[in-house]
Coordinates of C-alpha atoms in Angstrom, one line a residue:
Chain A
M1 CA 189.5 209.7 179.7
Q2 CA 188.4 206.4 179.9
I3 CA 190.1 204.2 177.4
C4 CA 188.5 201.3 176.2
A5 CA 191.4 198.5 175.5
S6 CA 190.8 195.5 173.4
R7 CA 189.9 192.1 176.1
P8 CA 192.9 190.8 177.1
E9 CA 191.1 187.4 176.5
P10 CA 188.9 186.5 173.6
A11 CA 186.2 185.2 174.4
P12 CA 186.5 181.3 174.2
M13 CA 184.6 179.3 170.8
A14 CA 181.8 178.3 173.5
A15 CA 180.5 181.7 173.4
V16 CA 180.0 182.5 170.1
R17 CA 176.5 180.6 169.6
P18 CA 175.0 182.7 172.9
F19 CA 176.7 186.2 172.3
I20 CA 174.9 185.5 168.6
L21 CA 171.5 185.0 169.8
R22 CA 171.5 187.7 172.6
Y23 CA 172.4 190.7 170.6
V24 CA 170.3 189.9 167.1
Q25 CA 167.5 189.7 170.1
K26 CA 167.9 193.1 171.6
K27 CA 165.3 194.1 169.2
A28 CA 162.9 191.1 169.4
R29 CA 162.6 187.6 170.1
L30 CA 162.9 184.8 167.2
P31 CA 160.6 183.3 166.5
G32 CA 160.2 179.7 167.6
E33 CA 160.3 177.3 165.2
I34 CA 162.7 179.0 162.2
D35 CA 166.0 176.7 160.7
L36 CA 168.3 179.2 163.0
A37 CA 171.4 177.8 160.5
R38 CA 169.2 179.5 157.7
F39 CA 167.9 182.3 159.1
D40 CA 168.2 185.9 157.2
Y41 CA 168.3 188.5 160.3
I42 CA 169.1 191.4 158.3
D43 CA 165.9 190.4 156.1
A44 CA 164.4 190.3 158.7
G45 CA 165.4 193.3 160.2
Y46 CA 166.8 192.1 163.9
V47 CA 169.9 194.2 162.5
D48 CA 169.6 197.3 160.3
S49 CA 171.3 199.0 158.3
M50 CA 171.3 201.7 161.5
G51 CA 173.1 198.7 163.8
I52 CA 175.5 196.6 161.2
I53 CA 178.5 198.6 161.3
K54 CA 178.8 198.7 166.4
F55 CA 177.0 194.9 165.9
V56 CA 180.4 194.2 164.1
M57 CA 182.4 196.4 165.8
E58 CA 181.4 194.1 168.8
I59 CA 182.1 190.7 167.7
E60 CA 185.4 192.0 166.7
T61 CA 186.1 192.9 170.5
E62 CA 184.9 190.3 171.7
F63 CA 185.9 187.4 169.8
G64 CA 189.8 189.0 168.9
I65 CA 188.7 189.0 164.9
S66 CA 188.8 191.1 162.3
I67 CA 185.7 191.0 159.3
A68 CA 186.9 191.8 156.5
E69 CA 185.1 194.3 154.1
E70 CA 183.7 191.3 151.4
E71 CA 182.5 188.9 154.4
L72 CA 180.3 191.8 155.0
G73 CA 178.2 191.8 152.0
S74 CA 178.5 187.9 151.6
N75 CA 175.6 185.4 152.5
A76 CA 176.8 183.8 154.9
F77 CA 177.3 186.8 157.4
R78 CA 173.9 187.3 157.1
T79 CA 172.6 184.3 158.4
I80 CA 173.1 183.3 161.9
G81 CA 174.3 179.9 161.1
G82 CA 176.7 181.8 158.6
I83 CA 177.5 184.7 160.8
I84 CA 178.4 182.1 163.7
A85 CA 180.8 179.7 161.7
L86 CA 182.4 182.6 160.2
I87 CA 182.9 183.5 163.9
E88 CA 184.4 180.0 164.6
G89 CA 185.9 179.7 161.5
K90 CA 188.4 182.7 162.6
M91 CA 188.8 181.9 165.5
K92 CA 190.8 178.7 165.3
Chain B
M1 CA 134.7 200.5 170.0
P2 CA 136.1 198.9 173.2
R3 CA 137.0 195.6 171.2
K4 CA 138.7 197.7 168.5
P5 CA 142.5 196.5 167.5
A6 CA 144.7 199.8 169.2
L7 CA 148.1 198.9 169.3
I8 CA 149.8 195.7 167.5
C9 CA 153.3 194.8 168.3
E10 CA 155.4 191.6 167.1
G11 CA 152.6 190.1 167.2
A12 CA 150.8 190.7 169.6
T13 CA 147.2 193.0 169.6
A14 CA 145.7 195.2 172.6
T15 CA 141.8 195.9 171.7
Y16 CA 141.2 200.0 173.3
E17 CA 139.5 198.4 176.7
A18 CA 143.2 196.1 177.2
L19 CA 144.9 199.3 176.5
A20 CA 143.0 201.6 179.2
R21 CA 143.4 198.8 182.0
S22 CA 147.0 198.0 181.4
V23 CA 147.4 201.5 181.3
R24 CA 145.4 202.4 185.0
R25 CA 146.5 199.2 186.5
L26 CA 150.3 201.0 185.5
A27 CA 150.0 204.1 186.5
A28 CA 148.2 203.2 189.8
S29 CA 151.6 200.4 190.3
L30 CA 153.6 203.7 189.4
V31 CA 151.7 205.8 192.1
A32 CA 152.2 202.2 194.9
R33 CA 155.9 202.4 194.0
G34 CA 157.1 206.0 195.2
V35 CA 156.5 207.9 191.6
R36 CA 155.0 211.5 191.7
R37 CA 153.6 214.2 189.8
G38 CA 156.9 216.1 188.0
D39 CA 159.0 212.5 188.2
H40 CA 161.2 212.4 185.3
I41 CA 161.3 208.5 184.0
G42 CA 164.4 207.7 181.7
V43 CA 163.5 205.0 178.8
A44 CA 166.3 203.1 177.1
L45 CA 164.5 200.6 175.4
Q46 CA 163.3 199.6 172.2
N47 CA 160.0 199.6 170.5
C48 CA 157.6 197.8 172.5
P49 CA 153.9 197.8 174.2
E50 CA 155.5 199.4 177.2
F51 CA 156.7 202.3 175.6
V52 CA 153.5 202.9 174.7
L53 CA 151.6 202.1 178.3
L54 CA 154.8 204.3 179.6
M55 CA 153.5 207.4 177.3
V56 CA 149.6 207.5 178.1
A57 CA 150.7 206.4 182.2
A58 CA 153.0 209.6 182.2
A59 CA 150.0 212.0 180.4
D60 CA 148.0 211.3 182.9
L61 CA 150.1 211.3 186.4
G62 CA 152.0 214.7 184.6
V63 CA 155.6 212.6 184.5
V64 CA 158.3 213.3 182.1
L65 CA 160.0 210.6 179.8
I66 CA 163.8 210.3 178.9
P67 CA 163.4 208.2 175.9
V68 CA 167.4 207.3 174.7
S69 CA 168.8 204.7 172.3
P70 CA 169.5 201.3 174.6
S71 CA 172.8 201.5 172.2
L72 CA 174.2 204.2 174.2
P73 CA 176.8 203.2 176.3
P74 CA 176.4 203.6 180.1
D75 CA 178.2 206.6 180.7
A76 CA 176.1 208.3 177.4
L77 CA 173.2 207.0 179.3
E78 CA 174.7 208.1 182.6
R79 CA 174.9 211.7 181.3
A80 CA 172.4 212.2 179.9
F81 CA 170.3 211.1 182.7
A82 CA 172.1 213.1 184.5
A83 CA 171.6 216.3 182.5
T84 CA 167.6 215.6 182.5
R85 CA 167.0 215.4 186.1
T86 CA 165.7 211.5 185.3
R87 CA 164.8 209.5 189.2
H88 CA 163.2 206.3 187.6
I89 CA 165.3 204.2 184.2
V90 CA 162.7 202.0 182.6
A91 CA 165.6 199.4 180.1
T92 CA 166.3 196.3 179.5
A93 CA 168.1 194.1 181.7
D94 CA 171.2 194.6 180.1
V95 CA 171.2 198.3 179.9
L96 CA 169.8 198.1 183.4
R97 CA 172.7 196.1 184.5
S98 CA 175.2 198.4 183.2
L99 CA 175.2 201.1 184.9
R100 CA 176.6 203.0 188.0
S101 CA 173.5 204.9 189.3
P102 CA 171.7 202.9 191.6
A103 CA 168.6 201.7 192.5
G104 CA 166.1 202.7 195.5
P105 CA 163.3 203.5 196.6
D106 CA 163.6 207.2 194.8
N107 CA 164.9 205.9 192.5
L108 CA 162.9 202.8 190.3
R109 CA 164.6 199.9 188.1
L110 CA 162.3 198.8 185.9
T111 CA 162.7 196.3 183.4
V112 CA 160.2 195.1 180.4
D113 CA 161.6 191.6 180.1
N114 CA 163.9 189.9 182.3
R115 CA 164.8 186.2 180.1
D116 CA 168.2 186.8 181.0
D117 CA 167.9 188.3 184.4
D118 CA 168.0 187.1 187.9
G119 CA 164.9 188.7 188.6
R120 CA 166.8 191.7 190.3
F121 CA 164.3 194.5 188.5
P122 CA 160.8 193.9 188.1
V123 CA 159.2 194.0 185.3
I124 CA 156.3 196.4 184.2
A125 CA 154.4 193.5 183.5
A126 CA 154.2 192.0 186.5
L127 CA 153.5 196.0 187.8
I128 CA 150.9 195.8 186.1
G129 CA 149.5 191.8 186.8
E130 CA 149.6 192.9 190.8
I131 CA 146.7 195.8 190.7
A132 CA 143.5 193.7 190.6
S133 CA 141.1 196.3 190.6
D134 CA 140.8 198.1 187.6
P135 CA 142.2 202.0 189.0
A136 CA 140.5 205.3 187.7
P137 CA 142.7 207.5 185.9
F138 CA 144.6 210.0 188.3
G139 CA 144.7 212.8 186.8
W140 CA 147.4 214.3 187.4
G141 CA 149.0 215.2 184.1
S142 CA 147.9 218.7 182.7
L143 CA 148.3 220.0 179.0
D144 CA 151.0 222.5 180.1
D145 CA 153.2 220.0 181.5
P146 CA 156.5 218.7 180.0
F147 CA 156.0 215.6 178.8
I148 CA 159.2 214.1 176.5
L149 CA 162.9 215.4 177.1
T150 CA 164.6 214.4 173.9
M151 CA 168.1 214.5 173.7
T152 CA 170.0 216.7 170.8
S153 CA 173.1 215.8 171.7
G154 CA 173.7 212.1 173.5
S155 CA 177.2 212.1 175.0
T156 CA 178.6 215.0 175.3
G157 CA 179.3 217.4 178.3
A158 CA 176.2 219.9 177.6
P159 CA 173.6 218.2 176.0
K160 CA 170.8 220.4 175.2
P161 CA 167.6 218.2 175.7
I162 CA 164.3 219.3 174.3
V163 CA 161.5 220.4 176.9
L164 CA 158.2 219.3 174.5
T165 CA 155.3 219.7 176.8
Q166 CA 152.1 217.6 176.7
S167 CA 149.9 219.7 174.6
T168 CA 152.9 219.8 172.3
K169 CA 152.6 216.1 171.7
Y170 CA 149.1 216.7 170.9
N171 CA 148.8 219.3 169.0
R172 CA 151.4 217.8 166.4
A173 CA 149.3 214.7 166.4
M174 CA 145.9 216.9 166.1
A175 CA 147.6 218.7 163.1
A176 CA 148.7 215.6 161.5
I177 CA 145.0 214.4 161.9
D178 CA 144.1 217.1 160.3
S179 CA 146.6 217.7 157.2
Y180 CA 146.0 213.7 155.9
R181 CA 142.3 213.3 156.8
I182 CA 143.1 210.2 159.3
T183 CA 140.1 208.7 160.6
A184 CA 139.3 205.9 163.4
S185 CA 139.4 203.7 160.0
D186 CA 143.5 204.0 159.6
V187 CA 146.2 201.6 160.9
T188 CA 149.2 204.3 161.3
L189 CA 152.5 202.9 161.0
A190 CA 155.3 203.4 163.1
A191 CA 158.7 202.2 162.3
T192 CA 160.9 204.3 163.7
P193 CA 162.5 204.2 167.1
L194 CA 160.1 205.4 169.9
Y195 CA 163.4 207.2 171.2
H196 CA 162.8 209.7 168.3
S197 CA 160.3 211.8 168.2
L198 CA 158.1 211.4 164.6
A199 CA 157.5 207.5 166.0
E200 CA 156.1 209.0 169.4
R201 CA 153.3 211.1 167.4
L202 CA 152.5 208.2 165.1
V203 CA 152.0 206.3 168.1
L204 CA 149.7 208.8 169.0
I205 CA 147.9 209.7 165.8
P206 CA 145.5 206.3 166.5
L207 CA 145.8 206.5 169.6
L208 CA 144.1 210.3 169.5
S209 CA 141.7 209.9 166.3
G210 CA 140.3 206.5 167.7
G211 CA 143.1 203.9 165.1
T212 CA 144.5 201.3 164.4
S213 CA 148.2 201.7 165.7
V214 CA 151.0 199.1 164.4
L215 CA 154.6 199.8 165.4
M216 CA 157.0 198.1 164.4
A217 CA 159.9 196.6 166.7
R218 CA 162.2 195.8 163.8
F219 CA 162.5 197.5 160.3
S220 CA 163.5 195.8 156.8
P221 CA 162.4 196.4 153.7
R222 CA 160.5 192.9 153.4
E223 CA 159.2 193.2 157.3
W224 CA 158.1 197.2 156.2
I225 CA 156.3 195.3 153.3
E226 CA 154.8 192.2 154.3
T227 CA 153.7 194.5 158.3
V228 CA 151.7 196.9 155.8
R229 CA 150.3 194.3 153.8
R230 CA 148.9 191.8 157.3
H231 CA 147.1 194.5 158.9
C232 CA 146.1 196.4 155.7
V233 CA 148.1 199.8 157.0
S234 CA 146.8 203.1 155.3
F235 CA 148.6 206.1 156.7
T236 CA 152.5 206.5 158.0
I237 CA 154.9 208.4 157.8
A238 CA 158.7 207.5 157.1
V239 CA 162.2 208.5 156.8
S240 CA 162.8 209.0 153.8
Y241 CA 165.5 206.7 154.0
Q242 CA 162.9 203.8 154.3
L243 CA 161.1 204.7 151.3
R244 CA 164.3 204.4 149.3
Q245 CA 164.9 201.6 150.3
N246 CA 161.2 200.5 150.5
E247 CA 161.1 201.8 147.0
R248 CA 164.1 199.8 145.7
A249 CA 161.8 196.0 147.4
M250 CA 158.8 197.1 145.5
P251 CA 158.9 196.1 142.0
R252 CA 159.2 192.6 143.9
V253 CA 155.2 194.1 145.2
S254 CA 152.5 194.8 143.4
R255 CA 149.9 197.4 145.0
I256 CA 148.8 197.6 148.6
E257 CA 144.9 198.3 148.3
S258 CA 145.4 199.9 151.8
L259 CA 147.5 202.2 151.9
R260 CA 146.4 205.4 151.4
C261 CA 148.8 207.7 151.8
I262 CA 152.0 207.8 153.1
V263 CA 154.6 211.0 154.1
S264 CA 158.3 211.4 153.8
S265 CA 159.7 212.8 156.4
S266 CA 163.5 213.6 157.8
A267 CA 165.4 214.4 154.0
L268 CA 164.4 215.1 151.2
L269 CA 162.9 211.8 148.5
E270 CA 164.4 212.0 145.2
I271 CA 161.9 213.0 142.7
E272 CA 162.8 209.5 140.9
A273 CA 162.1 207.4 144.5
K274 CA 159.2 209.7 144.6
S275 CA 157.6 209.2 141.8
S276 CA 158.2 205.4 141.5
L277 CA 156.5 205.2 144.5
R278 CA 153.1 206.8 143.8
A279 CA 153.0 205.1 140.9
T280 CA 154.0 201.4 142.6
L281 CA 151.5 202.4 145.8
Q282 CA 149.3 204.3 144.0
C283 CA 148.3 206.1 147.1
A284 CA 150.0 210.0 148.1
I285 CA 152.7 210.4 148.9
H286 CA 153.4 213.5 150.8
E287 CA 156.6 215.7 151.9
C288 CA 156.9 216.8 155.0
Y289 CA 160.0 219.3 156.3
G290 CA 160.4 219.9 159.9
T291 CA 162.5 219.5 163.0
S292 CA 162.3 218.4 166.4
E293 CA 161.7 221.9 168.0
I294 CA 159.2 223.0 165.7
G295 CA 157.8 219.7 164.4
I296 CA 156.3 219.6 160.4
A297 CA 156.5 223.1 159.0
S298 CA 155.6 222.2 155.5
S299 CA 153.7 219.9 154.2
F300 CA 154.4 219.0 150.2
D301 CA 150.9 217.1 148.7
M302 CA 151.3 215.6 145.0
S303 CA 147.0 216.2 144.9
D304 CA 148.7 220.0 144.4
A305 CA 147.8 221.2 141.0
S306 CA 151.4 221.1 139.1
P307 CA 153.4 221.5 142.7
P308 CA 157.5 221.8 142.2
L309 CA 158.4 218.0 142.5
N310 CA 162.1 219.1 143.9
S311 CA 160.2 221.3 147.2
V312 CA 158.7 219.7 150.1
G313 CA 155.4 221.7 150.3
R314 CA 154.2 224.7 151.6
A315 CA 153.8 225.9 155.5
A316 CA 151.5 223.3 157.3
A317 CA 148.8 225.5 158.7
G318 CA 149.2 227.7 161.4
V319 CA 152.5 227.9 160.4
D320 CA 155.5 230.7 159.2
I321 CA 158.2 230.0 157.6
R322 CA 161.0 233.3 156.1
I323 CA 163.6 233.3 154.9
V324 CA 166.0 235.1 156.7
D325 CA 170.0 236.4 155.9
D326 CA 172.5 236.4 158.7
D327 CA 171.8 239.4 160.3
G328 CA 167.8 238.1 160.8
R329 CA 166.4 240.6 158.0
P330 CA 163.3 238.4 155.8
L331 CA 164.3 238.2 152.8
P332 CA 162.4 238.2 149.7
A333 CA 160.9 234.8 147.3
G334 CA 163.8 233.5 145.6
A335 CA 166.6 234.5 147.7
A336 CA 167.9 231.4 149.5
G337 CA 168.9 232.2 153.6
E338 CA 168.2 230.2 157.1
I339 CA 164.8 229.0 157.2
V340 CA 163.4 230.4 160.7
V341 CA 159.0 229.1 161.4
K342 CA 156.3 230.6 163.9
T343 CA 154.8 227.7 165.0
P344 CA 151.8 226.8 167.5
M345 CA 153.6 223.3 167.4
M346 CA 157.1 225.1 168.8
F347 CA 159.0 223.3 171.7
G348 CA 159.4 224.5 175.1
G349 CA 162.8 225.7 174.7
Y350 CA 166.2 223.5 175.8
F351 CA 165.9 222.3 179.2
R352 CA 167.0 224.8 181.8
R353 CA 168.7 226.3 179.3
P354 CA 167.0 229.5 178.8
D355 CA 170.3 230.9 177.5
L356 CA 170.8 228.3 173.8
T357 CA 166.7 228.5 173.7
A358 CA 167.0 232.6 173.3
S359 CA 169.4 232.2 171.2
A360 CA 168.0 229.5 169.3
M361 CA 165.1 232.4 168.6
L362 CA 164.3 235.0 166.4
G363 CA 161.5 236.9 167.7
N364 CA 158.9 234.4 167.6
Y365 CA 160.5 232.6 165.0
F366 CA 162.3 229.4 165.4
R367 CA 166.6 229.1 163.8
T368 CA 166.1 226.0 162.0
G369 CA 169.7 226.2 160.6
D370 CA 168.7 224.8 157.3
L371 CA 168.7 227.0 154.8
G372 CA 166.2 227.4 151.8
R373 CA 164.4 229.4 150.1
L374 CA 160.5 230.1 149.0
D375 CA 158.9 230.6 146.1
E376 CA 156.5 233.1 144.8
A377 CA 153.7 230.5 145.5
G378 CA 155.3 229.8 148.5
Y379 CA 156.8 226.8 148.0
L380 CA 159.6 225.9 150.5
F381 CA 163.2 224.2 148.9
V382 CA 165.4 223.0 151.4
L383 CA 168.8 223.5 150.0
G384 CA 171.3 222.3 152.9
R385 CA 171.5 222.6 156.3
K386 CA 173.8 225.9 158.5
K387 CA 174.6 223.6 161.4
E388 CA 176.7 220.3 161.1
T389 CA 174.7 217.9 162.1
I390 CA 174.5 214.7 160.3
I391 CA 171.3 213.3 160.3
T392 CA 171.8 209.8 159.5
G393 CA 168.8 207.4 158.9
G394 CA 166.2 209.9 160.1
I395 CA 168.1 210.2 163.6
N396 CA 170.4 213.0 164.6
V397 CA 173.8 212.7 165.1
Y398 CA 176.6 215.9 166.0
P399 CA 180.4 215.9 165.4
A400 CA 180.6 217.0 168.4
D401 CA 179.2 213.5 170.5
I402 CA 182.0 211.7 167.8
E403 CA 185.0 213.4 168.9
E404 CA 184.3 213.6 172.9
A405 CA 184.2 209.9 172.2
V406 CA 187.9 210.0 170.2
R407 CA 189.1 213.1 172.6
G408 CA 192.8 211.1 174.0
Y409 CA 192.5 208.4 171.4
P410 CA 196.1 206.8 172.1
G411 CA 198.0 208.6 168.8
L412 CA 195.3 210.4 167.7
V413 CA 196.2 214.3 167.8
E414 CA 192.9 215.8 166.7
A415 CA 189.4 214.2 163.9
A416 CA 186.3 215.8 163.2
A417 CA 183.0 213.9 162.4
F418 CA 181.4 214.5 159.0
A419 CA 178.5 213.8 156.8
V420 CA 179.1 211.3 154.1
P421 CA 176.4 211.2 151.5
D422 CA 175.6 207.5 151.7
D423 CA 173.0 205.6 149.4
R424 CA 171.1 203.3 152.0
L425 CA 171.4 205.4 155.2
G426 CA 171.5 208.9 152.8
E427 CA 174.3 210.1 155.1
V428 CA 176.3 208.4 157.6
V429 CA 179.2 209.1 159.5
G430 CA 182.9 209.9 157.7
L431 CA 185.7 210.6 160.2
A432 CA 189.0 212.5 159.3
Y433 CA 191.7 211.8 162.0
V434 CA 195.6 212.9 162.2
S435 CA 197.5 210.7 164.0
D436 CA 200.8 211.4 165.3
D437 CA 202.2 208.4 163.6
D438 CA 200.2 207.2 161.2
F439 CA 202.4 204.1 159.6
D440 CA 201.8 202.8 163.2
F441 CA 198.5 204.1 163.9
D442 CA 196.3 201.2 164.7
L443 CA 192.8 202.1 162.7
P444 CA 190.8 198.9 163.5
R445 CA 191.3 199.6 166.6
L446 CA 189.8 202.6 166.9
R447 CA 186.9 201.7 165.3
R448 CA 186.1 198.9 168.1
H449 CA 186.8 201.9 170.6
C450 CA 183.6 203.8 169.1
G451 CA 182.4 200.7 168.8
Q452 CA 181.8 200.6 172.6
R453 CA 181.9 204.4 173.3
L454 CA 179.2 205.2 170.7
A455 CA 175.2 204.5 169.6
D456 CA 174.6 202.6 166.5
F457 CA 174.0 205.3 164.5
Q458 CA 177.1 207.2 165.4
Q459 CA 179.5 205.1 163.5
P460 CA 181.2 206.2 161.5
H461 CA 180.9 204.3 158.2
R462 CA 183.9 206.3 157.0
F463 CA 187.6 206.9 158.1
V464 CA 189.7 209.0 156.3
S465 CA 193.6 209.7 157.9
L466 CA 195.5 213.6 157.0
A467 CA 198.0 215.2 157.6
A468 CA 196.3 217.9 159.1
L469 CA 192.9 219.2 159.2
P470 CA 191.2 222.0 156.9
R471 CA 190.5 224.8 159.3
N472 CA 189.5 228.5 158.0
A473 CA 190.9 231.5 158.3
M474 CA 189.9 231.9 162.2
G475 CA 191.2 228.2 163.0
K476 CA 187.4 226.7 162.5
I477 CA 187.1 223.3 160.8
T478 CA 186.0 223.8 157.3
R479 CA 184.0 220.3 158.0
H480 CA 182.4 220.9 154.3
A481 CA 185.8 220.6 152.2
L482 CA 186.1 216.8 154.7
P483 CA 183.9 215.0 152.1
A484 CA 186.0 215.9 148.9
L485 CA 189.7 215.0 150.6
M486 CA 188.0 212.2 152.0
S487 CA 187.2 211.6 147.6
A488 CA 190.3 212.8 147.4
A489 CA 192.5 210.2 150.1
P490 CA 194.4 207.1 149.1
G491 CA 193.9 205.6 152.8
V492 CA 190.1 206.0 153.1
R493 CA 188.5 203.0 154.5
S494 CA 184.8 201.9 154.5
R495 CA 183.5 199.9 156.4
D496 CA 180.6 198.7 154.7

């Protein structure tokens, strides 16, 4: 059986924003006229309660970071701007 | 009627006229590309209008669809498609790129949106656009044809696809139309994934009764309430976890005038939630019980005279429900045993597994594996599950799939997946594991491993490290003991 290891090299910081925008648009495209930084993608169902764990796991694997329990419940995690800043902050 | 909205999804509306034309053109284009009656087409898509077009075109062509979650990892998708003899695949460009099986004249690879792609995969909308004429329906499909193969096990070596014929799907939709008195004036909402049999039925119900189908691509309580309001939804069957979440969001909203009937399915909705929803929405709240193999077996009608609120109602029209003991002998009213069901909405067996189909039946009755009892008045009470399936957000998860994904993981001696009660999703997956060195075991890495090897709905939310898995005298893992061991264990790690 093939064992998936973590990525040998985490993706660079410039990849965070495109990665998040691509992931949250798997179900449907984001509307054009929104304030991306403040957009609550969870409230709008772009990532639902069934998909949240895989979302976090893929972020951790892609960028070689760890997201803590309390961060998952934070308001920052719920917005597109917030989660990008959260990931970038951990990569510095 | 031609100008009436047939399908509304993500802000786009298709009238009956437009929908029918798109279906006929899609069917013609598929045939021009080599699709033949009886072909199997895998569908790994999120909810979108193209999914619905494919369903109707497949019925016309006598083609079989295999809908699967697009969040399954590539090897699980390959196994599911191999087990179902899938030739063609319609999926997101991401999924298509990840598959090893090559495209070819006999293996179409189609997508719905190639915005991130180099145009490698033809897009359904373009296929429809390339047929200039308005072709007649082919009429190749018949009621006895297999129509949809529903996967019951996503990623183990032995999936058990359920065969649903055109007549099964038709009978199930018509039974709902009769039971819930659905008419052409109803607007029916589908808010669950189309790879799950419930949403397929919810789309067919309005299309077969001349109503309007509203298909949600994404679910959150806020979106649900807004969608119902915006499109004046009057009927839906929802999985109970959605209703529970909606009910909590309800105090912020007032009555929704358009809603006349909501049916809760997949797991029992608590009496408090049921009463609260009814008080807030002032519409009929039904509860139903069933499985993918049998469709709806029982239905609960609040308008009955004093129905027992914790029951799932009485047998649906034409359905016979019995309670049997371990030897398959019928039990009297009041006694608990396995629920077995005889129904005209019965599945067509497990795909190419007559052995499994035979063992799932007791004569003409399907063995649900659920425990229940019937009272004197014929009300059914579901007491638990005999099978080990975990139902999270209305979707079945099979412990074997989770265990297979972590088997052989470095440092992991053994693992067992089990159901953990969850406030939001009804149940979530828990994973108990034994490692060869608990002190050094890298749990975050195991979690990320699950992230890559399992679909979104299969992800373990809770992990518990044990010295040994609990087993009975026969050496079989006693999964039902695991939640208590999890609560007692010092090293419980949750992830939500």
